[in-house]
Coordinates of C-alpha atoms and ligand atoms in Angstrom, one line a residue:
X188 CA 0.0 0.0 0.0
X189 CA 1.9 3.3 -0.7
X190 CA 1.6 6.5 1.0
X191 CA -1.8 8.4 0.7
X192 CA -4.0 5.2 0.0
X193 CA -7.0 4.6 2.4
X194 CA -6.0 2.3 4.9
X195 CA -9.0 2.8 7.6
X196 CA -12.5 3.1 6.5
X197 CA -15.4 3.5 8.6
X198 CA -18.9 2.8 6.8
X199 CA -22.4 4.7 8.8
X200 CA -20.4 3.3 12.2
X201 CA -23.2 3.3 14.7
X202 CA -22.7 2.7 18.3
X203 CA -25.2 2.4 20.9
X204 CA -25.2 1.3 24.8
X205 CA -28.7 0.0 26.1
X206 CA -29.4 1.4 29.1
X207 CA -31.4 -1.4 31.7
X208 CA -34.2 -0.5 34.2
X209 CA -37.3 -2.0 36.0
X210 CA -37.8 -5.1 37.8
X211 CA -36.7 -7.2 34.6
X212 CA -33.7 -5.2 33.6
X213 CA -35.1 -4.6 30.2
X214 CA -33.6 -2.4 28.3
X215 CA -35.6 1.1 28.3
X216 CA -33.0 3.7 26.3
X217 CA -30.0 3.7 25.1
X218 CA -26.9 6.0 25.1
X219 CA -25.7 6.9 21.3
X220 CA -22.6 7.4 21.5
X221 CA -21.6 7.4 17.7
X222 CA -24.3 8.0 15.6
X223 CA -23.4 6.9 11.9
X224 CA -20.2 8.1 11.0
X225 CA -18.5 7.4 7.8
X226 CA -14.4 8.3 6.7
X227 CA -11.1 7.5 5.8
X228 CA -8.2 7.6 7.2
X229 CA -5.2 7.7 4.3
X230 CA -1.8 5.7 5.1
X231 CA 0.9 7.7 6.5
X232 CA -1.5 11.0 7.2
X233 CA -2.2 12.3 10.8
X234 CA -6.1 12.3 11.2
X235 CA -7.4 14.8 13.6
X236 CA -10.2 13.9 15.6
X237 CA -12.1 16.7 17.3
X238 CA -14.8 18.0 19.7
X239 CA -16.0 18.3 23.1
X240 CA -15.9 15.6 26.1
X241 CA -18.7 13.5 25.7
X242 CA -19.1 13.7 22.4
X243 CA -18.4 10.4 21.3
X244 CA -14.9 10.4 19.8
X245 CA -12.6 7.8 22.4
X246 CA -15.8 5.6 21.8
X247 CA -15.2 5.7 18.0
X248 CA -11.6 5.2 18.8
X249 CA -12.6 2.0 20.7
X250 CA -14.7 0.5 17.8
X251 CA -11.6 1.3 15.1
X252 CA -9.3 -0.8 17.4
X253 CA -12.1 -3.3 17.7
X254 CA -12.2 -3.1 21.5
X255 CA -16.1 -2.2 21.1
X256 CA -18.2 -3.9 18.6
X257 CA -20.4 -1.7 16.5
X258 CA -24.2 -1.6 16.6
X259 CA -24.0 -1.3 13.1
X260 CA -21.6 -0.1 10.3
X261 CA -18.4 -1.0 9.4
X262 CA -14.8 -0.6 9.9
X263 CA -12.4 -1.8 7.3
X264 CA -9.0 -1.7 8.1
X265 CA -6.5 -2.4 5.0
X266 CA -9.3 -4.4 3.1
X267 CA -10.7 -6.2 6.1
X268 CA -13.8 -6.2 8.1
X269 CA -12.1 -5.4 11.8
X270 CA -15.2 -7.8 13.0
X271 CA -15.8 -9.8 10.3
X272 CA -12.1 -11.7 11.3
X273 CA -11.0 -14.2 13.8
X274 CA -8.7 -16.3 14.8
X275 CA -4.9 -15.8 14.4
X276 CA -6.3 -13.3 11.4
X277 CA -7.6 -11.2 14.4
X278 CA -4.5 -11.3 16.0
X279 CA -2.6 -10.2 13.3
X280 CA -5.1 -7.3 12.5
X281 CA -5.0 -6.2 16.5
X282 CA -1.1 -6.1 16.3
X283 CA -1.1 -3.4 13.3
X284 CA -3.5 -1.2 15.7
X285 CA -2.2 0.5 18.5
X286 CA -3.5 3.0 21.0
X287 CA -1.6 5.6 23.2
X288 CA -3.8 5.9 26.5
X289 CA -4.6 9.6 27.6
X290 CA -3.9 9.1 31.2
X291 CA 0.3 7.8 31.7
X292 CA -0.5 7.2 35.6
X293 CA -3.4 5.3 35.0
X294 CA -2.6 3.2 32.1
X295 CA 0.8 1.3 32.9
X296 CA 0.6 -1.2 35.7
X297 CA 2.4 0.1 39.0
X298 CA 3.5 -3.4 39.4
X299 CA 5.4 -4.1 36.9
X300 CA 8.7 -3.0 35.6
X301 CA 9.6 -0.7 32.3
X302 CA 10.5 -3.7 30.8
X303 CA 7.8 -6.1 31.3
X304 CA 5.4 -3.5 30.7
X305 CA 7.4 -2.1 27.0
X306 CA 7.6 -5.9 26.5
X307 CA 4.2 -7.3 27.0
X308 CA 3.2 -7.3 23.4
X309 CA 5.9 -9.0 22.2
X310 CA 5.2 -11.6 24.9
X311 CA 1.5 -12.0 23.8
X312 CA 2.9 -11.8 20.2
X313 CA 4.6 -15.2 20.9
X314 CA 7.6 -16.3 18.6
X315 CA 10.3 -14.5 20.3
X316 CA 12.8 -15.1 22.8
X317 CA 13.9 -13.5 26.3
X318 CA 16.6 -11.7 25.0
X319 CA 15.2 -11.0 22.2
X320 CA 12.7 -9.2 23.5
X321 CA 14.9 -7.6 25.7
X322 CA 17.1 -6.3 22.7
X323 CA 14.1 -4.9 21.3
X324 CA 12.8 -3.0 24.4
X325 CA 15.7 -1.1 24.7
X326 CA 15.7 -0.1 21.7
X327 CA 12.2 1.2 21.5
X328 CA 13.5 3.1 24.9
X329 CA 16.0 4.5 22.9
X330 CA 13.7 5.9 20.2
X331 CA 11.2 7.2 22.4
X332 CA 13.9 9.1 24.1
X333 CA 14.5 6.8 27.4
X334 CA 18.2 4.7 28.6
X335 CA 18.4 1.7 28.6
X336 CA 18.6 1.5 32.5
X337 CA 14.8 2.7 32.8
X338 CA 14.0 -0.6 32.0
X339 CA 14.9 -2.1 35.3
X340 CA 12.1 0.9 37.2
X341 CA 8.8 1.2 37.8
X342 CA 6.4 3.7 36.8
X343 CA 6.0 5.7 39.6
X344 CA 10.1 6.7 39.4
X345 CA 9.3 8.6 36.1
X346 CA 7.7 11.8 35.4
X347 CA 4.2 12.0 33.1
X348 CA 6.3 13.0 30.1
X349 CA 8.3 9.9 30.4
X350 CA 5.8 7.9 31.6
X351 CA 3.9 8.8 28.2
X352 CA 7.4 8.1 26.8
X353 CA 7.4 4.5 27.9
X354 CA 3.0 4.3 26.8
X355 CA 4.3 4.8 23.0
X356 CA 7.4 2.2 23.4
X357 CA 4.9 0.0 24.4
X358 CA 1.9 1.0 21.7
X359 CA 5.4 1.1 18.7
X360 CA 7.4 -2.2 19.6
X361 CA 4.8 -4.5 17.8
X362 CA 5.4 -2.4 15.0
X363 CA 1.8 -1.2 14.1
X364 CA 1.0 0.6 11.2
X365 CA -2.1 2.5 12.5
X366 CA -2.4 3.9 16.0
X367 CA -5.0 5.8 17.6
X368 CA -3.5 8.8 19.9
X369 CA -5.9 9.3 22.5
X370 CA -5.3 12.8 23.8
X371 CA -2.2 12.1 24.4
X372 CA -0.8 15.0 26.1
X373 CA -3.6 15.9 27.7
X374 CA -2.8 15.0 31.0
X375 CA 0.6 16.4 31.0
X376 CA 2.3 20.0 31.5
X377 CA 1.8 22.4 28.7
X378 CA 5.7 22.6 29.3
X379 CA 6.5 18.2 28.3
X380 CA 3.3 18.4 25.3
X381 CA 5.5 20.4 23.0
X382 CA 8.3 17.3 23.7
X383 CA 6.1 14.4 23.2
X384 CA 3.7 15.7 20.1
X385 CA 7.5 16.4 18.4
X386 CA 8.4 12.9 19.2
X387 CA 5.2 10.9 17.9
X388 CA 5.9 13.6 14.6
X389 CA 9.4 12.5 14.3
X390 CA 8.7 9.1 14.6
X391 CA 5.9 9.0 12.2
X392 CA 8.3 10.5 9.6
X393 CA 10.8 8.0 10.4
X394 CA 8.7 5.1 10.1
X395 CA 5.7 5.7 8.9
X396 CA 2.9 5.5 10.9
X397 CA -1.1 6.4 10.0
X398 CA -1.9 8.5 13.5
X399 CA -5.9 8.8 14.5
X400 CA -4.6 11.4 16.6
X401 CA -8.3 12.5 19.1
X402 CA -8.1 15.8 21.0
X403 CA -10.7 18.2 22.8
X404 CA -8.8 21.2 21.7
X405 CA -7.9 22.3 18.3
X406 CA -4.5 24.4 19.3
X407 CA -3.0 20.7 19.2
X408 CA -4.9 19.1 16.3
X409 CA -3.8 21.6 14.2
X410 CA -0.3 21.1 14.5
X411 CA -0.6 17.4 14.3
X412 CA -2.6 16.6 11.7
X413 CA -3.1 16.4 8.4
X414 CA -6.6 16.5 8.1
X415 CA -9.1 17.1 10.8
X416 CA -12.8 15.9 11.5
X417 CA -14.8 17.9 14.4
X418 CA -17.1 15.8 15.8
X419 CA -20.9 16.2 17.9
X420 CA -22.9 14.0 19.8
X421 CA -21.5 11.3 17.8
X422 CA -21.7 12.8 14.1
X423 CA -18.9 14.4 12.0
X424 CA -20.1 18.3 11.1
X425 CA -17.3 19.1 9.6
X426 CA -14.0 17.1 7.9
X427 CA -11.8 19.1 6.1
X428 CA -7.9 19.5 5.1
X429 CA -6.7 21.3 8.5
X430 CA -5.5 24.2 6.4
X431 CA -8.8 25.1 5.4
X432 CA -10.8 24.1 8.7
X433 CA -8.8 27.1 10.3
X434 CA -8.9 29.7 7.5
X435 CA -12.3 28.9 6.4
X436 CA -14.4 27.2 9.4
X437 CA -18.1 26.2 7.6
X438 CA -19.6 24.8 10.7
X439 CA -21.2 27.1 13.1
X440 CA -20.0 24.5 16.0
X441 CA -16.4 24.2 14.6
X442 CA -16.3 28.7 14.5
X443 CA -17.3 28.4 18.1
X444 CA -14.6 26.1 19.2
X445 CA -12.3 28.6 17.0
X446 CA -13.1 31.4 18.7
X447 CA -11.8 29.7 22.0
X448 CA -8.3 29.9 20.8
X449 CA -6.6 33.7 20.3
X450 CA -5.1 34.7 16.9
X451 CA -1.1 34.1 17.6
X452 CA -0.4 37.7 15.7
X453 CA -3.1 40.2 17.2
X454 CA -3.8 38.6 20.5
X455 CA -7.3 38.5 19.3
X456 CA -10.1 36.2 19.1
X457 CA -10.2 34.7 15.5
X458 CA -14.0 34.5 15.2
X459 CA -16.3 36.4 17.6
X460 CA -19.1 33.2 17.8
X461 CA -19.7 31.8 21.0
X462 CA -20.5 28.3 22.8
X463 CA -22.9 28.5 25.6
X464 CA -24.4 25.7 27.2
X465 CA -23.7 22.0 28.1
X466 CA -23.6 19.4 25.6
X467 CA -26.8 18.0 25.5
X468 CA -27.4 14.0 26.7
X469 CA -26.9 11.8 24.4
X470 CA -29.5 9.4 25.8
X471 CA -32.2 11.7 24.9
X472 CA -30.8 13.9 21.6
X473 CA -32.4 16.9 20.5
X474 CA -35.0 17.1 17.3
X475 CA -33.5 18.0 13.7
X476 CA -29.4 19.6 13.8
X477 CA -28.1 18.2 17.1
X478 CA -26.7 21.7 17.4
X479 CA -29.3 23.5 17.5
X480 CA -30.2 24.3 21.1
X481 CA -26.0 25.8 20.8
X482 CA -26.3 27.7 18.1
X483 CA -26.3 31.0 17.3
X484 CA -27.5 30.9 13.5
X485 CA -30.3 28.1 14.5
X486 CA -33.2 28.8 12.2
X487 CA -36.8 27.4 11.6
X488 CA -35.8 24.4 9.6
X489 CA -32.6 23.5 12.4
X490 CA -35.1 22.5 15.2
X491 CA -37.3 19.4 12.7
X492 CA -35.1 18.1 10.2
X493 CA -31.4 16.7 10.6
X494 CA -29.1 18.5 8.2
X495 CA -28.0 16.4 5.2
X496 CA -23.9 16.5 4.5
X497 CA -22.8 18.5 1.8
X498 CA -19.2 19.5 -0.3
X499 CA -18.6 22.8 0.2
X500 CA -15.0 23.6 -1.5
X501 CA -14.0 20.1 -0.9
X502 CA -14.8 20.3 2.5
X503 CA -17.6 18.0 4.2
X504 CA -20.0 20.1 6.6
X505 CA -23.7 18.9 7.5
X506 CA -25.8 22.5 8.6
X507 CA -28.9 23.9 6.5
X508 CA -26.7 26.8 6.2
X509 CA -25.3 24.7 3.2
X510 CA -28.7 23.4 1.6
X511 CA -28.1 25.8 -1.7
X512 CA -24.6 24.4 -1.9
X513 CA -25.5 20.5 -2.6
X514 CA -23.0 18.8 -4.5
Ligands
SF4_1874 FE1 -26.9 25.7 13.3 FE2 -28.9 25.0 11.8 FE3 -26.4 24.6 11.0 FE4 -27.4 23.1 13.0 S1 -28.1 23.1 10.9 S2 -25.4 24.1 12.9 S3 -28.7 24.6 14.0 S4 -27.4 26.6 11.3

C-alpha cells in the first residue's frame, strides 16, 4: 500500500449502549454514543479527531481498534472487516493497531517494571525469545527518548512526560501501522506536550505510521494533523484538510470552538461566535441539527429536520446553512 491510499474506512459506524431498568432489567433507552459516521483515514497521514468531552470520539476510537463492537456499520481496516475476522487473522489485524492511552499514571501497571510492561506485546505476540525481546525494548526506549537503565524501574520513578514516553514504546514495539493517539498530552504539562507531540511527529516520519490522533482542543490538532474531522454528539459536522478548517471554518459549532483559541499575531479572538451551554445527553438527543439548542445561526428548519452532509469547496460540513450548496 503506498503513502496516501485509504488504509482505515469507517462505513455509517453506529454505536449504541442499552441502558437497563425495571424489575426485569429490560432495556428502556439507550446512550448513542456514535451516531453513523462514515471516513477514511489515508496511510501515513495524521487524522485529527475533534470536539467536546462527551461527544463520542474515544468511543469511536474504541470500535476502530475493535475493542467495542459496532451496533452497526463498518470498519475496514486495509481491506478487512475489523469484526468480520477471527482467529490468528484477528490477531494479526489487532497487532497493526495500537492505541496511546490519555492518562500515563493510569494506564501502565504500578506493578510491573519498564521492561515487562514495553515488552508485553511481544510476549503475547509469541515467537520471540527473552533476549530478544529484551534487545528490542531497549531499543524502542531509545527511540522514544529513554536509557536503557529505565527498563529495570517502575512507573511511579518517572515523570508524566516519560511515563507517556514509555505508553508509546509499548503501543510502537509491535510495529503497528495505525495507532490511535488518545489525547495524548492531555494529561501532562503544557511545558512536556510540545516534547512528546515532536516525538510521535518525528517518529511518524521515520517510520511511517497512520496516526488517528483524538483531542478536545484544536490548538494541538492543528499542529498534528493532516486532516481534521470535528465531531458532535456522535456525528462528524465538519471534515476538512486542516489548512482550510482554520482559515475557512463552515460549521457554526467548529467557529465556536475557534473562537476559544486567540489569533497568535493580534492577540485577538479569530471568530467572535460563542459556545454557551452543556452538551446536550446523548440518551435523549435533540430534534433535527443536534446543534441547534447551541447555536447562534439556528433557524426554523434547524429545530425538525437533521441537516444532510454537503461538499462545500471540498470540505464535508452537515448545517442547513449549506442546503443551496449541494454537491
Ligand atoms: Fe446551526 Fe442549523 Fe447549521 Fe445546525 S443546521 S449548525 S442549528 S445553522
Amino acid at each position: 500500500m503506498a503513502k496516501g491510499d485509504v488504509l482505515l474506512s469507517l462505513k455509517d459506524v453506529v454505536k449504541q449502549f442499552p441502558i437497563k431498568g425495571g424489575v426485569f432489567l429490560r432495556t428502556v433507552d439507550s446512550v448513542k454514543a456514535v451516531n453513523g459516521v462514515s471516513l477514511e483515514v489515508r496511510e501515513g497521514e495524521t487524522f485529527g479527531l475533534v470536539g467536546e468531552s462527551g461527544c463520542g470520539k474515544t468511543t469511536l476510537g474504541s470500535v476502530i481498534l475493535g475493542l467495542e463492537k459496532p451496533t452497526s456499520g463498518q470498519v475496514i481496516f486495509d481491506g478487512q472487516d475489523v469484526n468480520a475476522v477471527s482467529g490468528a487473522q484477528k490477531r494479526k489485524l489487532h497487532q497493526q493497531m495500537q492505541i496511546v492511552f490519555q492518562d500515563p499514571f493510569e494506564s501502565l501497571n504500578p506493578r510491573m517494571t519498564v521492561e515487562e510492561i514495553v515488552g508485553e506485546g511481544l510476549r503475547i505476540q509469541g515467537g520471540y525469545t527473552r533476549s530478544e525481546i529484551h534487545a528490542r525494548v531497549l531499543e524502542m526506549l531509545e527511540r522514544v527518548g529513554l536509557n536503557p537503565e529505565h527498563a529495570r524501574r517502575y512507573p511511579h520513578e518517572f515523570s508524566g512526560g516519560q511515563r507517556q514516553r514509555i505508553g508509546i514504546a509499548r503501543a510502537l514495539i509491535v510495529n503497528p501501522r495505525f495507532v490511535v493517539c488518545d489525547e495524548p498530552v492531555s494529561a501532562l504539562d503544557v511545558s512536556v506536550q510540545a516534547q512528546i507531540i515532536n516525538l510521535l511527529r518525528d517518529l511518524q516520519k521515520k517510520y511511517g505510521y497512520t496516526y488517528l490522533f483524538v483531542a478536545h482542543g484544536l490548538n494541538v490538532v492543528r499542529y498534528m494533523s493532516d486532516r481534521v474531522a470535528v465531531m458532535y454528539l456522535g456525528r462528524i459536522v465538519e471534515l476538512a484538510d486542516t489548512d482550510s478548517l482554520f482559515k475557512n471554518p463552515l460549521h457554526p459549532y467548529t467557529r465556536a470552538l475557534l473562537s476559544a483559541i486567540p489569533d497568535i499575531d493580534s492577540g485577538e479572538d479569530v471568530f467572535s461566535a460563542v459556545l454557551s451551554g452543556d452538551v446536550p445527553s446523548p440518551v435523549h438527543l435533540p430534534s433535527g441539527c443536534p446543534f441547534h439548542p447551541r447555536c447562534s445561526q439556528c433557524m426554523d428548519i434547524c429545530r425538525k429536520q437533521m441537516p444532510e452532509e454537503h461538499i462545500v469547496d471540498g470540505t464535508r460540513v452537515r448545517c442547513h446553512l449549506y442546503d443551496g450548496d449541494k454537491a
